Every structure is written in C-alpha cells, then in structure tokens.
mmCIF file of C-alpha atoms in Angstrom:
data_model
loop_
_atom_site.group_PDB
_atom_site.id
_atom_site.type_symbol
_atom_site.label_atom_id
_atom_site.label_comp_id
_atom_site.label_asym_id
_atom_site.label_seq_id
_atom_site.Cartn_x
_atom_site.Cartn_y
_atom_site.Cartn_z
ATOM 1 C CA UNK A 1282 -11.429 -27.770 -16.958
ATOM 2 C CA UNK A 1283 -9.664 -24.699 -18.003
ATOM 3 C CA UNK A 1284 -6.239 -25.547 -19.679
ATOM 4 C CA UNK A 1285 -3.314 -25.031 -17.156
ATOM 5 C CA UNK A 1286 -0.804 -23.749 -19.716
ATOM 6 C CA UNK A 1287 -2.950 -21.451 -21.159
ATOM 7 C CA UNK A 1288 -3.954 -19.810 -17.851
ATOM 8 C CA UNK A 1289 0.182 -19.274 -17.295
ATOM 9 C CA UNK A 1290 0.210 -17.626 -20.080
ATOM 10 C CA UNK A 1291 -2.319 -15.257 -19.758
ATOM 11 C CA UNK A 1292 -1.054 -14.441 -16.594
ATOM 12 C CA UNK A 1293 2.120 -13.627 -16.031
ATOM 13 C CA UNK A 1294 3.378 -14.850 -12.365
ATOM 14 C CA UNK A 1295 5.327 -11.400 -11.566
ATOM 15 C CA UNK A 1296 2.320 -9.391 -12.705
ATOM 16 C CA UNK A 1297 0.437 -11.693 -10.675
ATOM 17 C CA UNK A 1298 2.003 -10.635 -7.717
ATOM 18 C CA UNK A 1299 2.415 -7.166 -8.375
ATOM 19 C CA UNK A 1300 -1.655 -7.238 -8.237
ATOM 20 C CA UNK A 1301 -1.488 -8.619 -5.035
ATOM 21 C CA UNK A 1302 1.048 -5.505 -3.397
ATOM 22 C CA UNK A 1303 3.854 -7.693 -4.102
ATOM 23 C CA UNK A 1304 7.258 -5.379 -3.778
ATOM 24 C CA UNK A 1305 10.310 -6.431 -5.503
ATOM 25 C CA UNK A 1306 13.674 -5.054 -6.854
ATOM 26 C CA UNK A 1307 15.683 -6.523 -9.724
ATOM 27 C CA UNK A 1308 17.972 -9.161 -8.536
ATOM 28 C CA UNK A 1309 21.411 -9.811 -10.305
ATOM 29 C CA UNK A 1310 20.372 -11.108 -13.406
ATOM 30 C CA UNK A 1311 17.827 -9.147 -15.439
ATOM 31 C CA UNK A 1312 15.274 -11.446 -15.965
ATOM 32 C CA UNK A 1313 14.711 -12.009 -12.180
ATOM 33 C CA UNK A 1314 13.368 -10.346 -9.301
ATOM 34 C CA UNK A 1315 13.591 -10.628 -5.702
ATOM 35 C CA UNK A 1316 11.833 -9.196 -2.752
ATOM 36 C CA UNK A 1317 10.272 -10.934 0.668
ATOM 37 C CA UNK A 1318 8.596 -14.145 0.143
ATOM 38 C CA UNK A 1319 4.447 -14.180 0.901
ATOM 39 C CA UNK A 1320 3.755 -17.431 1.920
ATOM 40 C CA UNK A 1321 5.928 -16.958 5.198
ATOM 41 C CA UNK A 1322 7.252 -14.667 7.787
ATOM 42 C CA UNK A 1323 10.252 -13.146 5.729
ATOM 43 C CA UNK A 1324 12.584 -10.873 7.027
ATOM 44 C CA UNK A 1325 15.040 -10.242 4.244
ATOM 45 C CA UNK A 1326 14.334 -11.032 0.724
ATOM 46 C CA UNK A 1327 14.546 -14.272 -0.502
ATOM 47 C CA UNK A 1328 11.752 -14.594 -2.824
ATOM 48 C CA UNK A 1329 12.863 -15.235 -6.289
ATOM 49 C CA UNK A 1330 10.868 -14.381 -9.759
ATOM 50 C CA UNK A 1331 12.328 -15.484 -12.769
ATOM 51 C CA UNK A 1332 10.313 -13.528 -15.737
ATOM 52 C CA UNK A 1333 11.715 -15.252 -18.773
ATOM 53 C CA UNK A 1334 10.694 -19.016 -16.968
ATOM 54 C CA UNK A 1335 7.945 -17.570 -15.445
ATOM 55 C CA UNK A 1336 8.694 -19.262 -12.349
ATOM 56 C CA UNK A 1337 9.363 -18.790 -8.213
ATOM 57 C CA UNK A 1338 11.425 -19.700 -5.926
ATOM 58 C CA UNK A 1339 11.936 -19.144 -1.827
ATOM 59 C CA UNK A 1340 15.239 -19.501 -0.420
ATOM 60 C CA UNK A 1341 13.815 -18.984 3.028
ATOM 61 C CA UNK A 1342 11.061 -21.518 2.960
ATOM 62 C CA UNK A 1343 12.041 -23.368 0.535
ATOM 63 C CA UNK A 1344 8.664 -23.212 -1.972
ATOM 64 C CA UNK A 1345 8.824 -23.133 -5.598
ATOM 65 C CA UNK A 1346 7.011 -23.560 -8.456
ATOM 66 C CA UNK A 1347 4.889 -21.898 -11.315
ATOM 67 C CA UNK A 1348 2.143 -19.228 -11.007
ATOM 68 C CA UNK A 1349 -0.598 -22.323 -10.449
ATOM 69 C CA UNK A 1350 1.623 -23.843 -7.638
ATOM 70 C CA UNK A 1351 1.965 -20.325 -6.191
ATOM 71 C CA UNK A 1352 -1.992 -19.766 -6.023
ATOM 72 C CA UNK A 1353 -2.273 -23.567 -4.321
ATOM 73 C CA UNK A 1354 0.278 -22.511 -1.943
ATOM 74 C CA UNK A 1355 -1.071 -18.796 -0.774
ATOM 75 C CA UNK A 1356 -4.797 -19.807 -1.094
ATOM 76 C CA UNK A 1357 -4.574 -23.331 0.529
ATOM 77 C CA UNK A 1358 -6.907 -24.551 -2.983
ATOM 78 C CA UNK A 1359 -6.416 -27.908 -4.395
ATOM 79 C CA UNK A 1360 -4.783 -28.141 -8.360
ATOM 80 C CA UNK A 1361 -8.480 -28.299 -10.086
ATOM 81 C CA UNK A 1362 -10.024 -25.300 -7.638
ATOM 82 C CA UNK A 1363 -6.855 -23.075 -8.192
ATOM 83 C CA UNK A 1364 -7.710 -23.381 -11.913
ATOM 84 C CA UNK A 1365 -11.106 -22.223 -11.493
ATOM 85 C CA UNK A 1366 -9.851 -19.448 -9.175
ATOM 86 C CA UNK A 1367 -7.613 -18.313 -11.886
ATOM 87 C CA UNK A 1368 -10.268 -18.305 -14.189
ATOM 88 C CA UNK A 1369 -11.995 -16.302 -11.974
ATOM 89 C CA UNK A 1370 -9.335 -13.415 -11.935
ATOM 90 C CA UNK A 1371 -9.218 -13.309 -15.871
ATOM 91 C CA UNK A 1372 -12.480 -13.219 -15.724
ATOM 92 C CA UNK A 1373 -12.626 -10.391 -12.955
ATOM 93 C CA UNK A 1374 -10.660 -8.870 -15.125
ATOM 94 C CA UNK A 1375 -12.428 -8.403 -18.074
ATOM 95 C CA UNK A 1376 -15.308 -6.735 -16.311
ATOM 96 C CA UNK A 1377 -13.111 -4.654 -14.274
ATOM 97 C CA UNK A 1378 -11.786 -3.200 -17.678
ATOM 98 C CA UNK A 1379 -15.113 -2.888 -19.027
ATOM 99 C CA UNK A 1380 -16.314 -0.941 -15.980
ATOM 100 C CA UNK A 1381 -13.475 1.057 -16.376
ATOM 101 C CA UNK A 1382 -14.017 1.947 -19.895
ATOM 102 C CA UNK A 1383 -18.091 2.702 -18.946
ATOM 103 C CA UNK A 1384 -16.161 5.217 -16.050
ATOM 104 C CA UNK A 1385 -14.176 7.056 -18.613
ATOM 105 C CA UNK A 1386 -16.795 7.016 -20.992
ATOM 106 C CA UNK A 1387 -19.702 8.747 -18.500
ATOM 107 C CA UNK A 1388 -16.702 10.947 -17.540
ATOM 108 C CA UNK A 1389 -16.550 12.728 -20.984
ATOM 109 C CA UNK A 1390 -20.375 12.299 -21.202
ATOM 110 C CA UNK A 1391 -20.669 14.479 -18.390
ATOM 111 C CA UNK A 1392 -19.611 18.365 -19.517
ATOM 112 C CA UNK A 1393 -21.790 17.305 -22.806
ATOM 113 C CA UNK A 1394 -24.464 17.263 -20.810
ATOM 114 C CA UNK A 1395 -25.713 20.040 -19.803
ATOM 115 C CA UNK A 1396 -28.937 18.999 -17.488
ATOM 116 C CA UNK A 1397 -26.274 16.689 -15.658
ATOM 117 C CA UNK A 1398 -24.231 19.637 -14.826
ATOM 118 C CA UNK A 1399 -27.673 21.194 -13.676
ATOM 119 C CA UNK A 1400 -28.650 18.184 -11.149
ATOM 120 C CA UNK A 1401 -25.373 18.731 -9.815
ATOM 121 C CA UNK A 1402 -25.493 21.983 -9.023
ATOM 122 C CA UNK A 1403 -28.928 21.804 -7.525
ATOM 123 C CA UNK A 1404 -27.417 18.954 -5.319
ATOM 124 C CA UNK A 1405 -25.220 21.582 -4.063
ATOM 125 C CA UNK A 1406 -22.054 19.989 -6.142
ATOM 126 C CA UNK A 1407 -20.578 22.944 -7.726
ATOM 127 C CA UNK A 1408 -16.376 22.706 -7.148
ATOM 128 C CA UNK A 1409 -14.977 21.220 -10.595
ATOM 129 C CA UNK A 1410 -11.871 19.931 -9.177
ATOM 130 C CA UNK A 1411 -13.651 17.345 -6.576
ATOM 131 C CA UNK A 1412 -16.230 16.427 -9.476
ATOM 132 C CA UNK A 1413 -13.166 15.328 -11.466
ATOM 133 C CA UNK A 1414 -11.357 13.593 -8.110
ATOM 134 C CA UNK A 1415 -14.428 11.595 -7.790
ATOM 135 C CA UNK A 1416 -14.643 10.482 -10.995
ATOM 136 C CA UNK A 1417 -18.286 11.888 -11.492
ATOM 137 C CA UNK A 1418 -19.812 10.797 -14.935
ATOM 138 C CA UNK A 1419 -23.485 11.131 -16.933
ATOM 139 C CA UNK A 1420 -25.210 8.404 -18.545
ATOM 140 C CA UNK A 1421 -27.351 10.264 -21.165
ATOM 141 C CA UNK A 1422 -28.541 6.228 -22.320
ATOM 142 C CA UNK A 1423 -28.683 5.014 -25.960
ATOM 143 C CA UNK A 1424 -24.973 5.514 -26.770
ATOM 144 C CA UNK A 1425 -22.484 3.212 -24.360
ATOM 145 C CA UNK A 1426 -23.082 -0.074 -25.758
ATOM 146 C CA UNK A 1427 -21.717 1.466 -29.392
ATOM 147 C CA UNK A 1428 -18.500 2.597 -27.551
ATOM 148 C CA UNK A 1429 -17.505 -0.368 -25.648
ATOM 149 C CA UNK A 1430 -18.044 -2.785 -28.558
ATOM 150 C CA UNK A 1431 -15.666 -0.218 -30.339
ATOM 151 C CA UNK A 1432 -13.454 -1.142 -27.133
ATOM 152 C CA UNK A 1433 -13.248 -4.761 -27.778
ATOM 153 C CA UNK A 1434 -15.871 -5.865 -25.362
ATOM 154 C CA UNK A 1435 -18.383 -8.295 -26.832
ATOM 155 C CA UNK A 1436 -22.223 -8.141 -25.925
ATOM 156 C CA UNK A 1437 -22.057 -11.435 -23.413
ATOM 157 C CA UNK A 1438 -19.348 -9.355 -21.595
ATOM 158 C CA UNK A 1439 -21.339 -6.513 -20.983
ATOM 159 C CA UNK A 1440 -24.504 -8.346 -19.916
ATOM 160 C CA UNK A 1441 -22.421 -10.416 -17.424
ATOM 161 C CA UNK A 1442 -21.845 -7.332 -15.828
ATOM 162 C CA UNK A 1443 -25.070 -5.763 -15.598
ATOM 163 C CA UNK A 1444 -24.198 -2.648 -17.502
ATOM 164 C CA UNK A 1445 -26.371 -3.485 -20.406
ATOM 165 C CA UNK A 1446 -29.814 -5.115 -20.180
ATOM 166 C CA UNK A 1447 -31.355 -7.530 -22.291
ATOM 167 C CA UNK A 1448 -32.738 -5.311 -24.974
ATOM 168 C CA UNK A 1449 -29.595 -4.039 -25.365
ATOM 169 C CA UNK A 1450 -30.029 -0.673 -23.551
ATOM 170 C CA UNK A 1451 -28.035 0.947 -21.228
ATOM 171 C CA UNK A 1452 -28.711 0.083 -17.522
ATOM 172 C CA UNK A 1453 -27.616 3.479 -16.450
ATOM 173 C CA UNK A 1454 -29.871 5.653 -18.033
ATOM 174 C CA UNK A 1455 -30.036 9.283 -17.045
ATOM 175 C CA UNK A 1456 -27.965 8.720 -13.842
ATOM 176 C CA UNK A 1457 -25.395 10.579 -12.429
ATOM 177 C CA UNK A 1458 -22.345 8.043 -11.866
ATOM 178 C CA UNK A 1459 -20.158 7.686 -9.103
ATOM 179 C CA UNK A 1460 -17.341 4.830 -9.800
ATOM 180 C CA UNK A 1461 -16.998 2.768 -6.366
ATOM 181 C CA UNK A 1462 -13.334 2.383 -6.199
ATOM 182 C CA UNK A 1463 -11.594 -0.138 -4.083
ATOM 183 C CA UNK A 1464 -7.863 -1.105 -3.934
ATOM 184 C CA UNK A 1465 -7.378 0.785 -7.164
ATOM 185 C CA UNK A 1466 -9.928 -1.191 -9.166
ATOM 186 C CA UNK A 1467 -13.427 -0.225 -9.711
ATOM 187 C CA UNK A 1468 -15.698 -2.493 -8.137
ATOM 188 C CA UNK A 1469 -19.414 -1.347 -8.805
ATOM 189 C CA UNK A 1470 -20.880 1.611 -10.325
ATOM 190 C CA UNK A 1471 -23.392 3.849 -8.460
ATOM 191 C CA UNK A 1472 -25.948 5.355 -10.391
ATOM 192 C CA UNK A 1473 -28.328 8.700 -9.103
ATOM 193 C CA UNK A 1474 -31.197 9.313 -11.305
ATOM 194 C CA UNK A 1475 -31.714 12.753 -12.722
ATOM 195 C CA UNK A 1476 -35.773 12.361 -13.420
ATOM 196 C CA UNK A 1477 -38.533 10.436 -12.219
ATOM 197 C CA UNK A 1478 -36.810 6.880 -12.073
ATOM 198 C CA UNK A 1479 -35.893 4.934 -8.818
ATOM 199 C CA UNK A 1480 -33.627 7.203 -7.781
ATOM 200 C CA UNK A 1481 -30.559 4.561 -7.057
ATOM 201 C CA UNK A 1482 -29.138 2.055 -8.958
ATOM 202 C CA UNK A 1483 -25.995 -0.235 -8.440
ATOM 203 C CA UNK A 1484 -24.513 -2.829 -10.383
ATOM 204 C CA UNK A 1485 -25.725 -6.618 -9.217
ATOM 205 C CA UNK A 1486 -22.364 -7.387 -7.400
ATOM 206 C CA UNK A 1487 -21.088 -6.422 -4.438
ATOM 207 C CA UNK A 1488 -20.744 -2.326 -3.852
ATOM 208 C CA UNK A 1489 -17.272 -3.238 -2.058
ATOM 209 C CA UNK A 1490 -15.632 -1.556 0.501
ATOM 210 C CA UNK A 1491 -16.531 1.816 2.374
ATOM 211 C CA UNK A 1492 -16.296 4.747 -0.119
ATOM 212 C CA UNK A 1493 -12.433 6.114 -0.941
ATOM 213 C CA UNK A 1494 -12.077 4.418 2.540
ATOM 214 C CA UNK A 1495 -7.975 4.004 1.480
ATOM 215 C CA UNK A 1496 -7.663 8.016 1.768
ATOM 216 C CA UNK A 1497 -10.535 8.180 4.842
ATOM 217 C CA UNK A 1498 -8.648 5.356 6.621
ATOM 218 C CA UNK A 1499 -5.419 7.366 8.017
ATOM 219 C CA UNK A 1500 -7.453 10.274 9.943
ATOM 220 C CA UNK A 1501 -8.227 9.334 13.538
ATOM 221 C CA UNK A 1502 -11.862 10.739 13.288
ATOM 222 C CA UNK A 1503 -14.202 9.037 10.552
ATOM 223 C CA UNK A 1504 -17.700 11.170 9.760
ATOM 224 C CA UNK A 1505 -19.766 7.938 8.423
ATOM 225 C CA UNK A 1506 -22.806 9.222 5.827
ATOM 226 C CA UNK A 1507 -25.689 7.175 4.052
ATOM 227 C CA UNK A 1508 -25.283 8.300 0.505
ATOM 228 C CA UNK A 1509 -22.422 9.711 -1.616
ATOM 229 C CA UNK A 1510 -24.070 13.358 -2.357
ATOM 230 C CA UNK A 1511 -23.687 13.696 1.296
ATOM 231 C CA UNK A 1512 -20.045 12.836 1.202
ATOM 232 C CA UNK A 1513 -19.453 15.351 -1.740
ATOM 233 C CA UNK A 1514 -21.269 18.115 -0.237
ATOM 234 C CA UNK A 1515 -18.883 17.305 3.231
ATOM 235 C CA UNK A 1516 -15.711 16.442 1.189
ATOM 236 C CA UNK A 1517 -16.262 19.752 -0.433
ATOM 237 C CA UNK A 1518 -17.113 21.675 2.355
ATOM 238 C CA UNK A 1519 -13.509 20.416 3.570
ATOM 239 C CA UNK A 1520 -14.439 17.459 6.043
ATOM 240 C CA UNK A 1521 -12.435 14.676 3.821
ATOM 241 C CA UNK A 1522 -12.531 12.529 6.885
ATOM 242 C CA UNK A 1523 -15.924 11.253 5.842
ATOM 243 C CA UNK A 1524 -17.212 7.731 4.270
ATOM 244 C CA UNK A 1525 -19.682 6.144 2.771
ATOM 245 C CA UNK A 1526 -21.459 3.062 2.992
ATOM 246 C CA UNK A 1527 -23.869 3.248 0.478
ATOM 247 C CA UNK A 1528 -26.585 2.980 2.729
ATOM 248 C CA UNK A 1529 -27.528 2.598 6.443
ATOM 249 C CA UNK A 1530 -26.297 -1.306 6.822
ATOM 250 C CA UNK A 1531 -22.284 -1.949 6.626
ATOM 251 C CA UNK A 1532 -21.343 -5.198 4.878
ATOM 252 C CA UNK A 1533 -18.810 -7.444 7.199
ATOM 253 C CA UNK A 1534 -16.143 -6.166 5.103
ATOM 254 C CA UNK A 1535 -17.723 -2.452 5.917
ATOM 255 C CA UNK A 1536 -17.779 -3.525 9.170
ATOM 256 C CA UNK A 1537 -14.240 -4.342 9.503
ATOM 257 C CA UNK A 1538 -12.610 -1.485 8.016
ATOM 258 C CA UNK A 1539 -14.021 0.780 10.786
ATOM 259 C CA UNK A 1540 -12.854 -1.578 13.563
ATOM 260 C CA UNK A 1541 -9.648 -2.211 12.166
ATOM 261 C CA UNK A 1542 -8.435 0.313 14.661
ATOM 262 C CA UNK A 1543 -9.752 1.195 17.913
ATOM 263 C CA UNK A 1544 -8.424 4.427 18.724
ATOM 264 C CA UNK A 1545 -10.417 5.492 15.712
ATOM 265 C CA UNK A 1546 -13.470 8.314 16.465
ATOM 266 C CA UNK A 1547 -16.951 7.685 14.402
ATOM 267 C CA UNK A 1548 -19.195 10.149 13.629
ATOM 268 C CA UNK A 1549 -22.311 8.495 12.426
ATOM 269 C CA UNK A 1550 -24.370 11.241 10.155
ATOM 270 C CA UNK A 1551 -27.503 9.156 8.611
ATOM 271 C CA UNK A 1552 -30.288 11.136 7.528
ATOM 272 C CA UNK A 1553 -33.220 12.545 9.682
ATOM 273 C CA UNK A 1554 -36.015 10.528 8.391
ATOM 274 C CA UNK A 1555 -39.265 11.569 9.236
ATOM 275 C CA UNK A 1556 -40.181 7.791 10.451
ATOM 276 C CA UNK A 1557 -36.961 7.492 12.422
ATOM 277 C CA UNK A 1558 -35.938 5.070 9.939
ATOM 278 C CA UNK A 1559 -31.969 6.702 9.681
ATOM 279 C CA UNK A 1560 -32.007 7.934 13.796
ATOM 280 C CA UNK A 1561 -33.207 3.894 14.309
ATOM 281 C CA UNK A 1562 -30.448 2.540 12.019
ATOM 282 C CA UNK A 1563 -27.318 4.733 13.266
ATOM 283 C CA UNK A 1564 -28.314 4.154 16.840
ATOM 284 C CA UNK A 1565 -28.197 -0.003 16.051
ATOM 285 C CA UNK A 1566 -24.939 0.778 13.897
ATOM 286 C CA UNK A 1567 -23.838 2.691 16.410
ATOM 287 C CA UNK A 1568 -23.676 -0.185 19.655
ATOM 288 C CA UNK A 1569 -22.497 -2.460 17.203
ATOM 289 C CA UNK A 1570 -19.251 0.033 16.724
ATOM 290 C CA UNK A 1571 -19.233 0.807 20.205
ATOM 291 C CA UNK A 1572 -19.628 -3.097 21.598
ATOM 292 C CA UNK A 1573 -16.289 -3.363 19.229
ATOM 293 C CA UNK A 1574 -14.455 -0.968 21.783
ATOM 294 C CA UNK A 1575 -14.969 2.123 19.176
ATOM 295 C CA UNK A 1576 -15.865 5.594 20.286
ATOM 296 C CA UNK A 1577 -19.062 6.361 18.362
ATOM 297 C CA UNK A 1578 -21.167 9.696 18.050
ATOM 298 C CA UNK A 1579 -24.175 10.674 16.669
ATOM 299 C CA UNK A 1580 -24.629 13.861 14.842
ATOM 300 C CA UNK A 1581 -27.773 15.522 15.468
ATOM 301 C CA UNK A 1582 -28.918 17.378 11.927
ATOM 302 C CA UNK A 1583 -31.990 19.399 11.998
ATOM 303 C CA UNK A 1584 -35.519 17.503 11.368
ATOM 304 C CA UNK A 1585 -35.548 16.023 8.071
ATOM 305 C CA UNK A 1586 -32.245 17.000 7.028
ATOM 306 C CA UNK A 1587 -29.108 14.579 5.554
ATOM 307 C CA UNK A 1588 -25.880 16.397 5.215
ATOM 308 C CA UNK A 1589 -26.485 16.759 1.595
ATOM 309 C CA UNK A 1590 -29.859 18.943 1.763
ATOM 310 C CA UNK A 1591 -28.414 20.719 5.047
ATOM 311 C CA UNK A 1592 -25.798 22.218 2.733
ATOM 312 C CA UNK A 1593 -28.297 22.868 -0.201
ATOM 313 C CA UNK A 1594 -30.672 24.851 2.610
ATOM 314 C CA UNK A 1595 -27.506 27.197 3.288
ATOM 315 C CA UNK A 1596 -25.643 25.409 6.025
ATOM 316 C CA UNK A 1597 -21.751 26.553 6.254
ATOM 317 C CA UNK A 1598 -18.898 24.525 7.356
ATOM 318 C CA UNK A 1599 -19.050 26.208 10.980
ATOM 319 C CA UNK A 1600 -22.481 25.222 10.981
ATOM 320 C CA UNK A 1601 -21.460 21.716 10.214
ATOM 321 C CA UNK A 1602 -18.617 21.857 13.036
ATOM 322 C CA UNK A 1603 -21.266 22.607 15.552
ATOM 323 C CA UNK A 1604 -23.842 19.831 15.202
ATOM 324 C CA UNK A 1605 -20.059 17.634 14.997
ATOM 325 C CA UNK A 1606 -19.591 19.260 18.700
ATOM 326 C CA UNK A 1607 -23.341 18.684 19.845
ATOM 327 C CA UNK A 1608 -22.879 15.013 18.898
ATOM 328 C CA UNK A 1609 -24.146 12.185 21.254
ATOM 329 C CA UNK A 1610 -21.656 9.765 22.857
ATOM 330 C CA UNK A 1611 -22.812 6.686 23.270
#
C-alpha cells in the first residue's frame, strides 16, 4: 500500500486543486488561501487552504482535512482506494511529462527535417504559424530515447507509455506528430507515417477528447472531420469551427462534448469512401446526434474526396462554403 505521508508530500493539496480548476485568492494570512469550497454548493468563499500545514478547511460545510481526506470526500473512494487513486495521478503524471518532453522534442525535430517539411506540403499544410499552433512535430526514429533519458525519464517509464518499444526503438518512426491535447495536458500522441508504414499510429491509451475541442466548443456551428490533416487543411483555410475525432466512431466522452449543448449546429464531413464506408458511418453518427435533439448536416464532398485531398486537388474556401450550403439535414 503506497505510504500516505509520502503521497502528501509529493503532492501538495493547493496544487492539487489548482489541477482540478480550483480558483482561489490569498486570504489574510500569507500562507492561506481561500476561494469557494468544491464539495458543496458555495456561494461565497469559504474554502480554506493552509499551504505551510498543507491542510483544508470549509466554513460552509463544515469539511476538513488533509489532501487524502479531500480526495475521499470529492471522489466518494474509501482511505485504501484514494491511495491508489493518488498513485494514479503521480503516476499520470510522469507520463504526461514524458509525452510532453517527446512533443517538444519532435517539435525541434521537425524544421531539421527536411522530407517532413515535404509531406507536409504535399498534404496541402503549408502556413507556418498553424504548424506551430498545432504543435506539429517529426519523428526521424533512432534518436528520442537518448534525449528523454537525458530528461530524467528512465527506460520502464517510457515503455509504460508506449513511446518506446521493446528493442528500445522509437515507436514513432518516420511519422508526422500531432500532440492530442486535452484540458491543457497532452493525452496521446498521433502519429502519420511519411513512407510505406501503416499510415496511423496512436499511443495505447485513450486518444481523449475531440481535437482542440476547448477552442471548437464556443462557436454555435461545429464542422466534425475523420482525421486531423483534414482539420488543418479547414483550420487553415479559416473554418476553425471544425473537430476531430480521430476517426469515424466518437468515444462516450466524444459523444458528450457535442451534445453538451443543443442549440449547437453539426456539420458531419467524413470522407467519400469508395465502399460507402465514411457516407455509412456519418449517416449512423449522424441520427445518433440528431435522436439527442442536435441539428446535424451532412456535407456532400465530391466522389472520393475528404476535406484534406479536396484542398490538395485545388478546392478554395468558397468552394468549401458551398458544399457547407448544399449540406443534407437530417
């Protein structure tokens, strides 16, 4: 069992909450920290964190305790599950900073690279600035496993999270890498081979959320695309409305975030397979959204087209606008 006081210690209870959107303001003394409480319906603050004891304390509901009694309270876990759940986090942690680094790292790799630049700008990816917003990186292979060790992250780490395989090789090799973001924290990697190699690749955990989905969320009118060339190719040609799901099937989560409101407009974009395979899974996506009271289109590209090539064959952002004004309600 994973030893309580060391677990406070690695985690600080303020920082704790902080991580969890936690807003606070110094309170009178320095060492403390006030703001309104999360385990109940608060109104004005009266949620106490004392830094230098580590330690909370409610005023409203009357709840206090240490960081472990805090995680019993606001995830309803027993003492001996909170510990592993804390575990968990540090744990979380660890990869999320490796995955990080391995971001930064393909980043750089990137402008080295000079084939990588090429795929991109044969995919029709050619403005610098949104390369750079999206975090686009290269893995050229042989050299990551070198940098992150120089980083601090031991070999066990890195396997646990996929990024290097049992030889010891990179798992992303001669990709083109999109960081999946969610909340701030990257959650997966997305890798788009540049040769002959199954063109995608993901890390074996979950691919999160719907793509940049906290900037997509405030427009009224969401374009929803298969893969995340087509969202560059749109997000350059100016439609920033537009997610990704990586893929045709939405994950509950996925699933949620469009439905979380219904005055929302979907545009569902999947490509125009040759065996119906993308028309057959937007129109099932597509009475899903609208049983859940959405209003849901689908955009008719020409045969064998996703937004990605349509761009590459010459398409404009007019020409875009149109087959957005030709779409099918259903």
């Amino acid at each position: 069992m994973p030893d309580p006081q060391q677990l406070k210690q690695r985690i600080p209870l303020l920082h704790y909450l902080q991580q969890r959107h936690w807003t606070a303001r110094p309170a009178a003394r320095r060492e403390e920290f006030v703001g309104l409480c999360p385990l109940h319906s608060d109104t004005r603050p009266s949620f106490y964190v004392n830094t230098r004891k580590n330690l909370f304390y409610c005023h409203g509901c009357g709840q206090g305790g240490d960081l472990i009694r805090f995680v019993e309270l606001s995830e309803h876990l027993p003492f001996r599950q909170t510990l592993a759940f804390l575990q968990s986090q540090i744990a979380e942690a660890h990869v999320g900073g490796a995955m990080e680094s391995t971001a930064a790292f393909y980043q750089l790799q990137l402008h080295r690279h000079p084939e990588a630049i090429h795929y991109l700008h044969r995919r029709g990816l050619h403005d610098a600035a949104l390369i750079e917003l999206l975090g686009i990186g290269y893995a050229p292979g042989g050299n990551l496993r070198r940098y992150l060790a120089g980083q601090g992250h031991s070999l066990d780490r890195l396997l646990d999270t996929g990024l290097i395989n049992r030889q010891g090789r990179d798992t992303f090799c001669r990709r083109v890498i999109f960081p999946c973001r969610q909340n701030g924290h990257i959650v997966n990697l997305y890798g788009r081979s540049t040769g002959a190699a199954f063109p995608h690749r993901l890390l074996p955990r979950s691919k999160g959320g719907l793509f940049a989905w906290e900037s997509v969320r405030r427009f009224d009118t969401v374009i929803l695309v298969e893969g995340l060339f087509d969202l560059a190719l749109l997000w350059q040609a100016g439609f920033r409305n537009t997610t990704c799901a990586l893929g045709t099937h939405l994950t509950p989560e996925q699933f949620q975030q469009l439905t979380d409101r219904l005055d929302r407009w979907i545009y569902i974009v999947f490509d125009q397979d040759e065996n119906h395979a993308g028309q057959q899974a937007s129109h099932q996506l597509a009475k899903r959204l609208a049983d859940a009271g959405l209003r849901v289109h689908l955009v008719p590209l020409p045969p064998g087209h996703d937004p990605n090539s349509y761009f590459v064959a010459g398409a404009s952002a007019a020409d875009f606008t149109r087959c957005l004004q030709l779409a099918h309600p259903l």
